Structures are given as structure tokens and as C-alpha cells.
């Protein structure tokens, strides 16, 4: 960059967090110290503003609690007692232990567990793919987040980028469906506000009055997990009341009749009984949505976290085609624009995956680590990076019991001593974003951003990329993939010949810090105005058979893994599937626990990141639970009481907030807090349970029933 002075240098940064916004940043460095991190004001989507989590990102880098050296466990698992060792010793130990495990049980007894703590192409969830594919370990399937949503989208509209978030300014009707945009996608919010200023109506569909719902023109609050009934009743109303865009449906969609038949059961009155939303409101929503064009829907992950979540999102995905919203700039639907041309062939080397290599769903870690579950071979070693499973995975007490197994060799690469790292045999210190090179692709907008190493890595920290190159060298893997430098591989990490990047280059990334993928500008882009859906038929498919035999999940290596994935067959037509055990809607009771727990994201944390940092905890506040006044009354709970939230799986304490933001029968406790800092040692996922394969392997975090009492 050209703004360097004698005392200060600047570098391009890109926020690595697992967030749709993918902010472009500027790192300012003085005397090899990162003194300031600001937003890159040239970036059209993020516009130079950083969120509450990273607007003082340099403090994160210099947090005195950072891990700086490799550590070996010296006390019992979980005790947090470790001794400092050298890298050579740490890597030697991995080679020796894995050698013995492979000799006795085979390489599939090793499970790589990488996730999205870092979204970089080199350092992200795929950082270990090439190494582990070569090693022949089990493959970790990653379905924590948006797996149902992406699969639903794939089946219905195909892997389309969808509506440009910047085009939202042209919309006349915006539905934020199971998305808490103000907290979790905050750079979309200015575009929503601008549309609203121009006369658009902003509707939020969310079982609780989130920050976003509180700012909407209209908040509709369905019972948790009932969105399919709502969407199908909208479809039904749109068909019955003659609001269908016939011409669009005839030309650009398939299987309208099947959709009509499936939706026929869901009159507004019937859906009202299921969702708790007034029938008249459902009809009004359908009418306004269909007739206020352009209308656009932003789908979050809230609706997918239930047994019927995947099908609910399929029904939602049918709506824009039905009413012809895709015809218009700013109309349509934005879900996960993740389909940018990454060179997974180079980065992940899928051809090294054995034809029979087993795929294990990481969301089912609790059962995976349980020796009684009968995996053959059982998992004898877990290698974790970019993830904090004790916080993120259902049934954390059972995960903890697994991590306590003496015969399990656990290695964790981390920046901090997380709840998970405390159970490791070896803890390896990882760099932070200002300390390594990478490229970040977003899952909420259409830009790719460069992240330059701005400062030297502190202590003995190394990047995930270096970690796997070092491991490959230790294991004697001689492929050139493992000797390329980060910069060399980075240049090749995107398919510059693909239409989406034609005319763009890595040099442009180095000059500007970011590039927009090749789609028309926001003021003209209407991707499906004339169909052109990237489905097998080229049409939007209301009744897709893609998942009907074995179900499927959409990871980048889908083709390689098809048939080995852990998901249930998917009914071609979207329908409504009730919450667990088909409970009836009037008696929300499961195993005697009457309150349904919704655990969405915390405003000031990024999943569990920052929940150990005092200044972010001050901004976020202590773990709380929102409860309706009527439910609080019957439990003798008042505002500010410390409550015990529990069920048969676990417990945690929370500050009671008595509020009409939640309906009777549901409670909200946001996710991300570290159980180790809780009086009862738990957090939201101590109470959630493993939901099995289901639709695209998505965990049903919110299909959780609890009781609350004064602590
Ligand atoms: N501040 C902050 N931002 C983040 C994150 C963070 O931890 N903190 N995490 C990042 C990640 S990994 C992700 S995936 C995104 C997720 O961002 P969002 O998609 O916004 O996800 P959540 O906050 O989990 O849930 C969104 C909303 O869905 C609602 N919801 C729950 N159940 C239902 C239901 O049955 N139906 C409907 N319609 N809504 C329901 C919740 O109450 C919540 O308000 O955010 C990213 N951004
Ligand atoms: N109850 C409930 N459970 C949920 C959710 C929910 O809403 N409710 N949300 C789900 C969703 S959407 C998601 S995405 C998952 C998130 O689950 P995770 O991705 O496991 O989330 P984090 O807690 O952010 O853990 C990431 C870890 O990676 C570390 N890290 C960051 N950068 C690097 C790096 O460069 N190298 C290394 N080695 N480590 C790094 C961080 O310090 C952090 O501890 O949780 C899921 N679980
Ligand atoms: Mo996520």
C-alpha cells in the first residue's frame, strides 16, 4: 500500500471471522506493533465501519492471555495444568502417538476437527484437508451452520449467489427470516435502512423480539420451529388469492402442481394453529409480499435449527419464483453466496481421499467419542483447529466425558486456553490475523479480500497453514503441495480463469485489498430475471429429487463424498415437520421440561470468541435468560434473579430478564459464553442434544426443552 510513512506502515486486512460481512480492513503498524485496525472505506459493502467485535481488533492481538508456546498436559484432563515444551517435542509426540494409533487401529482412528474460527483459504476450515487426506484419517463433516439452508437452496434454485445485498436498497419489501441482522450481519443493515427510508417495509420473522425485530416495521413471532407451516400458508394464500406470477412460473419453474398440493393443507387458519400467528396476519404477509415488488428475503440460520428447519427453508426458497420477485433488481432472496471459484483441487487435494474413507459428522461429536457407540475403529485421536467444540456442539457434558478419555490423544491449535483446549494433551499456539497472509471469501456479499501479514508472529505462534506444512514434512509427505509457501499457494487459490473471476487477478487484490466477483453492478443485477437457475434443469425446482435417495450435504467436496454423508433422505416437496417427538402445540412438554430454549448468537461475541475478554464481556453482559412475565411468575422469578436453567443433560446459571420480548413457553439464552466461567460449569449447549443425521446433518440446537428455577 502507498500510505506508508517513515514511522508507520499500512497493510490490507480482511476480517477472518465466521460472519457474512467479511470486512475489508486496514492494519496500521508502527515499530512492528499493530497500533490500529480500521475498516477499509473503499469497500462498497462494509464501507469502512467495523463492528463491536473487531473495532479494537488490535487489543485482541495483544491480549495477555494469548497462548505463545506449545504446551503439554501435566495434570488430569481438564485441570488446565500444562508445561511449556518446544515445537520439536510437540511434533515428535504427534508423530509417535499417531504412528502407534495408525499401526494398531488404522488412520481412520484419527479425526480432524477444523471449523470456521478462521475463514481464510489457507488458514480456514480446509487448512488441514490436504494433510489429512494424505494421512488417510477420517473426514470431518461440517454441518453446524447453514448446512440445511445451503442444501435447500441447492435443491431449489441451485448454487446461485442470489440477490446482491447492496441491491437491497431497491427493494420495496424486505423479510429478514430467522436472521438477527443488526447483531450478526450488521453491514447489511444500512442497506435495509436505506430501502426503508425509500418506503420499503421491513418485516422480521423471529420467535423473539431480537434487536432486529425491535427495529422492524412488523415483527411476526412464530412458535419456534414452525416456519414451514408459515411459508406453506403464504404459498397457499398466494395461489388461492391469485397472486402467482403465472408467466414467471410457467417459464422458469418446475413442479408447481406438487407445491400447490403440499401447500393446500396449510390454510392460514391451520398454519395459525401451528405457528401461533393470527390467520389474518399470515394472509396480509402473503399479500404484501407478493404485491410489493421488488420483494426480497434474507434467510438466516434461526429457522433451520429444528427437525423441520431444512424443509421450512425449502418452502421459503420457493416464494420469490412464485411471485416473480426474481424479475427485479433488489428482488429475490439472499442466503449464502458461497459459490465462488476456490481451487479446492489444489488446496484440499480431494484425489487423495480413499474411496472408502469414512465421513464422520462433527456435530455428533458427543456420540462419536463415546466408546459404547460402536464406531469401528473408535476415535483415538482428535486434532482440533479453528474450533471450540465444548462450546459449539450439542450435549457438551457428553463431549466433556469423551474428552476425558485417557486413551484419547487430543491436540488443539488455539489462540487462547479455551474450554476445549483445557482437555488437550498438546496445545499448539496459533497466530492471529495480523500475523499471517490469507484471502477471505465472504458468505454474505460478493467480494474477496486480501489479508496481509502486518506484524511478526508473537512467541512461538504459527499459522494453521504453517502447522500443516510442518506436519506434512514430519510425516515425510513429499508432494509439492506441502513445500509451497503461503504466498505461492495463495496466488493460485482462486480459479482466475472462471467466468466469475475473468479479467480479475491476484495483483488487483494486492493493489486494492479486495475485488468484486464478476457479476453486474448492484443497480442492474437481477440474476434470475429470465430464469437461468444453476439447477440441472435450469429452472427453479419446487419439487427437487436431488436428495430423495440418500440426502446430501453441500460441502465443497460434495461430489467426492456423495453417498458417504450423514444425512437423511429428503422429501422432494417441502412440507411441515413438527418439533421433536411430534409434540402437540398446546402442551409444549418434552420429558417434563416445559420451556423451549432458543440459543442464538451473542451481540458482542463471535460464537465463543471474545467471551473470555473483559472488555467484550462488559459490552455483552453476563449470561442472561429472557423469560415471559407469565412464565417468570409461576416460577417466582423476578428481574435480576440468578436462575438455574436445566434439563436432564445439564445446567447453567443466568441472570433473569423478565420480558415480553419472548412468548409464553419459550426462553432465550444467547450462545458463546464459556461454561468454565459459569457458576454451574455450563452454557447453552450443555442442554442441547444430538439430533442425528436429519436434513443435511444440521443440529437442532433450538429443539431443546428446559426448566428454570431460582438458583
Ligand atoms: N455478533 C455476532 N455476529 C455473528 C455471530 C456471533 O456469534 N455474534 N456468528 C456468526 C455466525 S457463525 C453465523 S452462522 C451468523 C448467524 O446469524 P443469524 O442467522 O442471525 O443467526 P442466529 O443469531 O443464531 O439466529 C437468528 C435469529 O433466528 C431466530 N430464531 C430462532 N428460532 C427460530 C425459528 O424457529 N424461526 C425463525 N424464523 N427464527 C428463529 C433467533 O431468535 C435469532 O434472533 O452470525 C454470524 N455473525
Ligand atoms: N446452541 C448453539 N450452538 C451453536 C450455535 C448457536 O447459535 N447456538 N451456532 C452454531 C454455529 S452457526 C457455528 S458457526 C458454530 C461455531 O463454532 P466454532 O467455529 O467452534 O466457534 P468458535 O467458538 O468461534 O471457535 C473458534 C475457535 O477458533 C479459534 N481460532 C480463531 N482463529 C484461529 C486460527 O487462525 N487458528 C487456530 N488454530 N484457531 C483459531 C478461536 O480462538 C476460537 O476458540 O457453533 C454452532 N453452535
Ligand atoms: Mo455459523
PDB file of N, CA, C and O and ligand atoms in Angstrom, residues 18 113 115-118 123 144-146 301 305 384-389 391-393 413-416 418 428 430-432 436 464 599-601 606-609 671 674 684-685 688 701-702, ligand 2:
ATOM      1  N   UNK A  18     -16.107 -15.834  11.275  1.00  0.00           N
ATOM      2  CA  UNK A  18     -17.174 -16.604  10.658  1.00  0.00           C
ATOM      3  C   UNK A  18     -18.435 -15.753  10.672  1.00  0.00           C
ATOM      4  O   UNK A  18     -19.296 -15.891  11.524  1.00  0.00           O
ATOM      5  N   UNK A 113     -10.685 -32.119  13.291  1.00  0.00           N
ATOM      6  CA  UNK A 113     -11.846 -31.311  13.640  1.00  0.00           C
ATOM      7  C   UNK A 113     -11.481 -29.845  13.437  1.00  0.00           C
ATOM      8  O   UNK A 113     -10.981 -29.177  14.315  1.00  0.00           O
ATOM      9  N   UNK A 115     -12.814 -26.056  12.068  1.00  0.00           N
ATOM     10  CA  UNK A 115     -14.033 -25.353  11.706  1.00  0.00           C
ATOM     11  C   UNK A 115     -13.740 -23.909  11.336  1.00  0.00           C
ATOM     12  O   UNK A 115     -12.655 -23.598  10.839  1.00  0.00           O
ATOM     13  N   UNK A 116     -14.689 -23.018  11.571  1.00  0.00           N
ATOM     14  CA  UNK A 116     -14.654 -21.710  10.921  1.00  0.00           C
ATOM     15  C   UNK A 116     -14.167 -20.576  11.828  1.00  0.00           C
ATOM     16  O   UNK A 116     -14.479 -19.421  11.582  1.00  0.00           O
ATOM     17  N   UNK A 117     -13.392 -20.915  12.875  1.00  0.00           N
ATOM     18  CA  UNK A 117     -12.800 -19.853  13.693  1.00  0.00           C
ATOM     19  C   UNK A 117     -11.974 -18.913  12.838  1.00  0.00           C
ATOM     20  O   UNK A 117     -11.760 -17.760  13.187  1.00  0.00           O
ATOM     21  N   UNK A 118     -11.506 -19.406  11.712  1.00  0.00           N
ATOM     22  CA  UNK A 118     -10.783 -18.602  10.740  1.00  0.00           C
ATOM     23  C   UNK A 118     -11.337 -18.990   9.362  1.00  0.00           C
ATOM     24  O   UNK A 118     -11.431 -20.167   9.043  1.00  0.00           O
ATOM     25  N   UNK A 123      -5.886 -20.715   5.945  1.00  0.00           N
ATOM     26  CA  UNK A 123      -5.889 -20.993   7.381  1.00  0.00           C
ATOM     27  C   UNK A 123      -7.239 -21.410   7.928  1.00  0.00           C
ATOM     28  O   UNK A 123      -7.407 -21.576   9.123  1.00  0.00           O
ATOM     29  N   UNK A 144     -22.570 -27.625  11.097  1.00  0.00           N
ATOM     30  CA  UNK A 144     -23.087 -26.834  12.221  1.00  0.00           C
ATOM     31  C   UNK A 144     -23.953 -25.688  11.765  1.00  0.00           C
ATOM     32  O   UNK A 144     -24.831 -25.226  12.465  1.00  0.00           O
ATOM     33  N   UNK A 145     -23.617 -25.167  10.608  1.00  0.00           N
ATOM     34  CA  UNK A 145     -24.076 -23.837  10.277  1.00  0.00           C
ATOM     35  C   UNK A 145     -24.541 -23.774   8.839  1.00  0.00           C
ATOM     36  O   UNK A 145     -23.768 -24.024   7.928  1.00  0.00           O
ATOM     37  N   UNK A 146     -25.813 -23.445   8.645  1.00  0.00           N
ATOM     38  CA  UNK A 146     -26.347 -23.163   7.312  1.00  0.00           C
ATOM     39  C   UNK A 146     -26.315 -24.365   6.376  1.00  0.00           C
ATOM     40  O   UNK A 146     -26.547 -24.214   5.184  1.00  0.00           O
ATOM     41  N   UNK A 301     -29.900 -18.345   9.928  1.00  0.00           N
ATOM     42  CA  UNK A 301     -29.816 -19.745  10.326  1.00  0.00           C
ATOM     43  C   UNK A 301     -30.843 -20.111  11.398  1.00  0.00           C
ATOM     44  O   UNK A 301     -30.968 -21.276  11.760  1.00  0.00           O
ATOM     45  N   UNK A 305     -32.746 -24.639  12.725  1.00  0.00           N
ATOM     46  CA  UNK A 305     -32.251 -25.424  13.873  1.00  0.00           C
ATOM     47  C   UNK A 305     -33.299 -26.301  14.542  1.00  0.00           C
ATOM     48  O   UNK A 305     -33.388 -26.383  15.763  1.00  0.00           O
ATOM     49  N   UNK A 384      -7.800 -30.642  16.680  1.00  0.00           N
ATOM     50  CA  UNK A 384      -8.765 -29.539  16.594  1.00  0.00           C
ATOM     51  C   UNK A 384      -8.063 -28.230  16.247  1.00  0.00           C
ATOM     52  O   UNK A 384      -7.055 -27.884  16.858  1.00  0.00           O
ATOM     53  N   UNK A 385      -8.594 -27.514  15.246  1.00  0.00           N
ATOM     54  CA  UNK A 385      -8.145 -26.140  14.983  1.00  0.00           C
ATOM     55  C   UNK A 385      -9.348 -25.305  14.582  1.00  0.00           C
ATOM     56  O   UNK A 385     -10.333 -25.837  14.059  1.00  0.00           O
ATOM     57  N   UNK A 386      -9.273 -24.007  14.850  1.00  0.00           N
ATOM     58  CA  UNK A 386     -10.367 -23.086  14.489  1.00  0.00           C
ATOM     59  C   UNK A 386     -11.698 -23.505  15.091  1.00  0.00           C
ATOM     60  O   UNK A 386     -12.745 -23.264  14.481  1.00  0.00           O
ATOM     61  N   UNK A 387     -11.701 -24.120  16.239  1.00  0.00           N
ATOM     62  CA  UNK A 387     -12.978 -24.598  16.773  1.00  0.00           C
ATOM     63  C   UNK A 387     -12.911 -24.756  18.284  1.00  0.00           C
ATOM     64  O   UNK A 387     -11.837 -24.999  18.848  1.00  0.00           O
ATOM     65  N   UNK A 388     -14.083 -24.635  18.873  1.00  0.00           N
ATOM     66  CA  UNK A 388     -14.206 -24.787  20.319  1.00  0.00           C
ATOM     67  C   UNK A 388     -15.397 -25.699  20.599  1.00  0.00           C
ATOM     68  O   UNK A 388     -16.456 -25.246  21.024  1.00  0.00           O
ATOM     69  N   UNK A 389     -15.221 -27.003  20.306  1.00  0.00           N
ATOM     70  CA  UNK A 389     -16.374 -27.909  20.354  1.00  0.00           C
ATOM     71  C   UNK A 389     -17.077 -27.962  21.705  1.00  0.00           C
ATOM     72  O   UNK A 389     -18.281 -28.189  21.746  1.00  0.00           O
ATOM     73  N   UNK A 391     -17.955 -25.674  23.364  1.00  0.00           N
ATOM     74  CA  UNK A 391     -18.932 -24.594  23.373  1.00  0.00           C
ATOM     75  C   UNK A 391     -19.962 -24.770  22.258  1.00  0.00           C
ATOM     76  O   UNK A 391     -21.124 -24.432  22.419  1.00  0.00           O
ATOM     77  N   UNK A 392     -19.553 -25.308  21.126  1.00  0.00           N
ATOM     78  CA  UNK A 392     -20.408 -25.248  19.938  1.00  0.00           C
ATOM     79  C   UNK A 392     -21.274 -26.465  19.693  1.00  0.00           C
ATOM     80  O   UNK A 392     -22.271 -26.382  18.994  1.00  0.00           O
ATOM     81  N   UNK A 393     -20.868 -27.639  20.207  1.00  0.00           N
ATOM     82  CA  UNK A 393     -21.512 -28.897  19.808  1.00  0.00           C
ATOM     83  C   UNK A 393     -22.625 -29.254  20.790  1.00  0.00           C
ATOM     84  O   UNK A 393     -22.501 -28.984  21.980  1.00  0.00           O
ATOM     85  N   UNK A 413      -4.999 -26.693  18.382  1.00  0.00           N
ATOM     86  CA  UNK A 413      -4.281 -25.490  17.971  1.00  0.00           C
ATOM     87  C   UNK A 413      -5.176 -24.309  18.286  1.00  0.00           C
ATOM     88  O   UNK A 413      -6.320 -24.258  17.827  1.00  0.00           O
ATOM     89  N   UNK A 414      -4.689 -23.366  19.054  1.00  0.00           N
ATOM     90  CA  UNK A 414      -5.550 -22.286  19.556  1.00  0.00           C
ATOM     91  C   UNK A 414      -4.793 -20.986  19.797  1.00  0.00           C
ATOM     92  O   UNK A 414      -3.567 -20.967  19.869  1.00  0.00           O
ATOM     93  N   UNK A 415      -5.574 -19.931  19.912  1.00  0.00           N
ATOM     94  CA  UNK A 415      -5.041 -18.633  20.322  1.00  0.00           C
ATOM     95  C   UNK A 415      -5.185 -18.434  21.831  1.00  0.00           C
ATOM     96  O   UNK A 415      -4.424 -17.705  22.455  1.00  0.00           O
ATOM     97  N   UNK A 416      -6.174 -19.096  22.403  1.00  0.00           N
ATOM     98  CA  UNK A 416      -6.463 -18.954  23.839  1.00  0.00           C
ATOM     99  C   UNK A 416      -6.705 -20.326  24.470  1.00  0.00           C
ATOM    100  O   UNK A 416      -7.046 -21.281  23.771  1.00  0.00           O
ATOM    101  N   UNK A 418      -9.010 -22.205  25.603  1.00  0.00           N
ATOM    102  CA  UNK A 418     -10.475 -22.332  25.615  1.00  0.00           C
ATOM    103  C   UNK A 418     -10.893 -23.501  26.495  1.00  0.00           C
ATOM    104  O   UNK A 418     -10.061 -24.317  26.918  1.00  0.00           O
ATOM    105  N   UNK A 428      -1.219 -26.182  20.837  1.00  0.00           N
ATOM    106  CA  UNK A 428      -0.273 -25.550  19.910  1.00  0.00           C
ATOM    107  C   UNK A 428      -0.697 -24.096  19.683  1.00  0.00           C
ATOM    108  O   UNK A 428      -1.869 -23.831  19.398  1.00  0.00           O
ATOM    109  N   UNK A 430      -1.416 -20.566  18.051  1.00  0.00           N
ATOM    110  CA  UNK A 430      -1.749 -20.140  16.685  1.00  0.00           C
ATOM    111  C   UNK A 430      -1.652 -18.624  16.548  1.00  0.00           C
ATOM    112  O   UNK A 430      -1.918 -17.874  17.481  1.00  0.00           O
ATOM    113  N   UNK A 431      -1.311 -18.211  15.321  1.00  0.00           N
ATOM    114  CA  UNK A 431      -1.249 -16.778  15.024  1.00  0.00           C
ATOM    115  C   UNK A 431      -2.646 -16.175  14.956  1.00  0.00           C
ATOM    116  O   UNK A 431      -3.635 -16.876  14.806  1.00  0.00           O
ATOM    117  N   UNK A 432      -2.678 -14.838  14.994  1.00  0.00           N
ATOM    118  CA  UNK A 432      -3.904 -14.104  14.753  1.00  0.00           C
ATOM    119  C   UNK A 432      -3.794 -13.440  13.392  1.00  0.00           C
ATOM    120  O   UNK A 432      -2.732 -13.447  12.770  1.00  0.00           O
ATOM    121  N   UNK A 436      -0.438 -13.312   9.721  1.00  0.00           N
ATOM    122  CA  UNK A 436      -0.249 -14.258   8.613  1.00  0.00           C
ATOM    123  C   UNK A 436      -0.956 -13.752   7.352  1.00  0.00           C
ATOM    124  O   UNK A 436      -1.768 -12.842   7.411  1.00  0.00           O
ATOM    125  N   UNK A 464      -2.050 -21.705  10.909  1.00  0.00           N
ATOM    126  CA  UNK A 464      -2.559 -23.046  10.608  1.00  0.00           C
ATOM    127  C   UNK A 464      -1.889 -23.590   9.353  1.00  0.00           C
ATOM    128  O   UNK A 464      -1.586 -24.788   9.255  1.00  0.00           O
ATOM    129  N   UNK A 599     -31.198 -20.502  21.561  1.00  0.00           N
ATOM    130  CA  UNK A 599     -29.853 -20.011  21.914  1.00  0.00           C
ATOM    131  C   UNK A 599     -29.159 -19.421  20.691  1.00  0.00           C
ATOM    132  O   UNK A 599     -28.276 -20.039  20.098  1.00  0.00           O
ATOM    133  N   UNK A 600     -29.570 -18.231  20.265  1.00  0.00           N
ATOM    134  CA  UNK A 600     -28.927 -17.611  19.098  1.00  0.00           C
ATOM    135  C   UNK A 600     -27.604 -16.951  19.473  1.00  0.00           C
ATOM    136  O   UNK A 600     -27.101 -17.121  20.587  1.00  0.00           O
ATOM    137  N   UNK A 601     -27.050 -16.187  18.530  1.00  0.00           N
ATOM    138  CA  UNK A 601     -25.727 -15.590  18.710  1.00  0.00           C
ATOM    139  C   UNK A 601     -25.751 -14.426  19.705  1.00  0.00           C
ATOM    140  O   UNK A 601     -26.734 -13.713  19.811  1.00  0.00           O
ATOM    141  N   UNK A 606     -18.195 -13.461  18.934  1.00  0.00           N
ATOM    142  CA  UNK A 606     -18.279 -14.125  17.646  1.00  0.00           C
ATOM    143  C   UNK A 606     -18.262 -15.607  17.983  1.00  0.00           C
ATOM    144  O   UNK A 606     -17.212 -16.144  18.301  1.00  0.00           O
ATOM    145  N   UNK A 607     -19.436 -16.217  18.006  1.00  0.00           N
ATOM    146  CA  UNK A 607     -19.585 -17.553  18.571  1.00  0.00           C
ATOM    147  C   UNK A 607     -18.958 -17.516  19.960  1.00  0.00           C
ATOM    148  O   UNK A 607     -19.325 -16.683  20.753  1.00  0.00           O
ATOM    149  N   UNK A 608     -17.946 -18.362  20.268  1.00  0.00           N
ATOM    150  CA  UNK A 608     -17.407 -18.272  21.633  1.00  0.00           C
ATOM    151  C   UNK A 608     -16.182 -17.371  21.725  1.00  0.00           C
ATOM    152  O   UNK A 608     -15.592 -17.226  22.798  1.00  0.00           O
ATOM    153  N   UNK A 609     -15.785 -16.781  20.593  1.00  0.00           N
ATOM    154  CA  UNK A 609     -14.630 -15.883  20.651  1.00  0.00           C
ATOM    155  C   UNK A 609     -15.014 -14.593  21.352  1.00  0.00           C
ATOM    156  O   UNK A 609     -16.143 -14.123  21.202  1.00  0.00           O
ATOM    157  N   UNK A 671     -25.792 -17.773  22.952  1.00  0.00           N
ATOM    158  CA  UNK A 671     -24.739 -18.793  22.923  1.00  0.00           C
ATOM    159  C   UNK A 671     -23.372 -18.110  22.818  1.00  0.00           C
ATOM    160  O   UNK A 671     -23.271 -16.990  22.354  1.00  0.00           O
ATOM    161  N   UNK A 674     -18.521 -19.040  27.906  1.00  0.00           N
ATOM    162  CA  UNK A 674     -17.707 -20.213  28.242  1.00  0.00           C
ATOM    163  C   UNK A 674     -18.260 -20.880  29.507  1.00  0.00           C
ATOM    164  O   UNK A 674     -18.351 -20.229  30.562  1.00  0.00           O
ATOM    165  N   UNK A 684     -25.236 -22.816  26.940  1.00  0.00           N
ATOM    166  CA  UNK A 684     -26.413 -23.300  26.207  1.00  0.00           C
ATOM    167  C   UNK A 684     -26.286 -24.759  25.752  1.00  0.00           C
ATOM    168  O   UNK A 684     -27.225 -25.549  25.898  1.00  0.00           O
ATOM    169  N   UNK A 685     -25.130 -25.122  25.212  1.00  0.00           N
ATOM    170  CA  UNK A 685     -25.047 -26.464  24.639  1.00  0.00           C
ATOM    171  C   UNK A 685     -24.916 -27.581  25.666  1.00  0.00           C
ATOM    172  O   UNK A 685     -24.902 -28.757  25.294  1.00  0.00           O
ATOM    173  N   UNK A 688     -28.460 -28.929  25.011  1.00  0.00           N
ATOM    174  CA  UNK A 688     -28.934 -29.344  23.692  1.00  0.00           C
ATOM    175  C   UNK A 688     -28.541 -30.803  23.458  1.00  0.00           C
ATOM    176  O   UNK A 688     -27.611 -31.305  24.072  1.00  0.00           O
ATOM    177  N   UNK A 701     -30.294 -27.297  17.391  1.00  0.00           N
ATOM    178  CA  UNK A 701     -29.925 -26.628  18.646  1.00  0.00           C
ATOM    179  C   UNK A 701     -31.142 -26.129  19.427  1.00  0.00           C
ATOM    180  O   UNK A 701     -31.171 -26.156  20.646  1.00  0.00           O
ATOM    181  N   UNK A 702     -32.141 -25.628  18.694  1.00  0.00           N
ATOM    182  CA  UNK A 702     -33.260 -24.970  19.393  1.00  0.00           C
ATOM    183  C   UNK A 702     -34.435 -25.897  19.664  1.00  0.00           C
ATOM    184  O   UNK A 702     -35.452 -25.459  20.195  1.00  0.00           O
TER     185      UNK A 702
HETATM  186  N1  LIG B   2     -26.517 -23.547  20.982  1.00  0.00           N
HETATM  187  C1  LIG B   2     -25.935 -23.079  19.865  1.00  0.00           C
HETATM  188  N2  LIG B   2     -24.874 -23.726  19.363  1.00  0.00           N
HETATM  189  C2  LIG B   2     -24.274 -23.291  18.238  1.00  0.00           C
HETATM  190  C3  LIG B   2     -24.774 -22.155  17.567  1.00  0.00           C
HETATM  191  C4  LIG B   2     -25.898 -21.475  18.125  1.00  0.00           C
HETATM  192  O1  LIG B   2     -26.376 -20.446  17.593  1.00  0.00           O
HETATM  193  N3  LIG B   2     -26.448 -21.970  19.268  1.00  0.00           N
HETATM  194  N4  LIG B   2     -24.170 -21.753  16.403  1.00  0.00           N
HETATM  195  C5  LIG B   2     -23.512 -22.756  15.603  1.00  0.00           C
HETATM  196  C6  LIG B   2     -22.776 -22.070  14.535  1.00  0.00           C
HETATM  197  S1  LIG B   2     -23.705 -21.174  13.417  1.00  0.00           S
HETATM  198  C7  LIG B   2     -21.456 -22.140  14.408  1.00  0.00           C
HETATM  199  S2  LIG B   2     -20.748 -21.449  13.019  1.00  0.00           S
HETATM  200  C8  LIG B   2     -20.629 -22.880  15.387  1.00  0.00           C
HETATM  201  C9  LIG B   2     -19.358 -22.117  15.716  1.00  0.00           C
HETATM  202  O2  LIG B   2     -18.491 -22.942  16.342  1.00  0.00           O
HETATM  203  P1  LIG B   2     -16.889 -22.689  16.303  1.00  0.00           P
HETATM  204  O3  LIG B   2     -16.438 -22.395  14.928  1.00  0.00           O
HETATM  205  O4  LIG B   2     -16.225 -23.777  17.061  1.00  0.00           O
HETATM  206  O5  LIG B   2     -16.848 -21.340  17.050  1.00  0.00           O
HETATM  207  P2  LIG B   2     -15.893 -20.522  17.929  1.00  0.00           P
HETATM  208  O6  LIG B   2     -16.427 -20.600  19.272  1.00  0.00           O
HETATM  209  O7  LIG B   2     -15.809 -19.195  17.287  1.00  0.00           O
HETATM  210  O8  LIG B   2     -14.487 -21.255  17.900  1.00  0.00           O
HETATM  211  C10 LIG B   2     -13.490 -20.917  17.040  1.00  0.00           C
HETATM  212  C11 LIG B   2     -12.165 -21.073  17.750  1.00  0.00           C
HETATM  213  O9  LIG B   2     -11.133 -20.927  16.781  1.00  0.00           O
HETATM  214  C12 LIG B   2     -10.060 -20.194  17.360  1.00  0.00           C
HETATM  215  N5  LIG B   2      -9.304 -19.569  16.253  1.00  0.00           N
HETATM  216  C13 LIG B   2      -9.581 -18.422  15.601  1.00  0.00           C
HETATM  217  N6  LIG B   2      -8.680 -18.184  14.639  1.00  0.00           N
HETATM  218  C14 LIG B   2      -7.809 -19.204  14.651  1.00  0.00           C
HETATM  219  C15 LIG B   2      -6.636 -19.531  13.876  1.00  0.00           C
HETATM  220  O10 LIG B   2      -6.237 -18.812  12.955  1.00  0.00           O
HETATM  221  N7  LIG B   2      -6.014 -20.690  14.184  1.00  0.00           N
HETATM  222  C16 LIG B   2      -6.436 -21.520  15.175  1.00  0.00           C
HETATM  223  N8  LIG B   2      -5.774 -22.648  15.376  1.00  0.00           N
HETATM  224  N9  LIG B   2      -7.526 -21.229  15.938  1.00  0.00           N
HETATM  225  C17 LIG B   2      -8.197 -20.100  15.673  1.00  0.00           C
HETATM  226  C18 LIG B   2     -10.732 -19.205  18.276  1.00  0.00           C
HETATM  227  O11 LIG B   2      -9.851 -18.778  19.293  1.00  0.00           O
HETATM  228  C19 LIG B   2     -11.940 -19.996  18.796  1.00  0.00           C
HETATM  229  O12 LIG B   2     -11.677 -20.605  20.037  1.00  0.00           O
HETATM  230  O13 LIG B   2     -21.354 -23.062  16.604  1.00  0.00           O
HETATM  231  C20 LIG B   2     -22.603 -23.665  16.431  1.00  0.00           C
HETATM  232  N10 LIG B   2     -23.184 -23.944  17.738  1.00  0.00           N
END
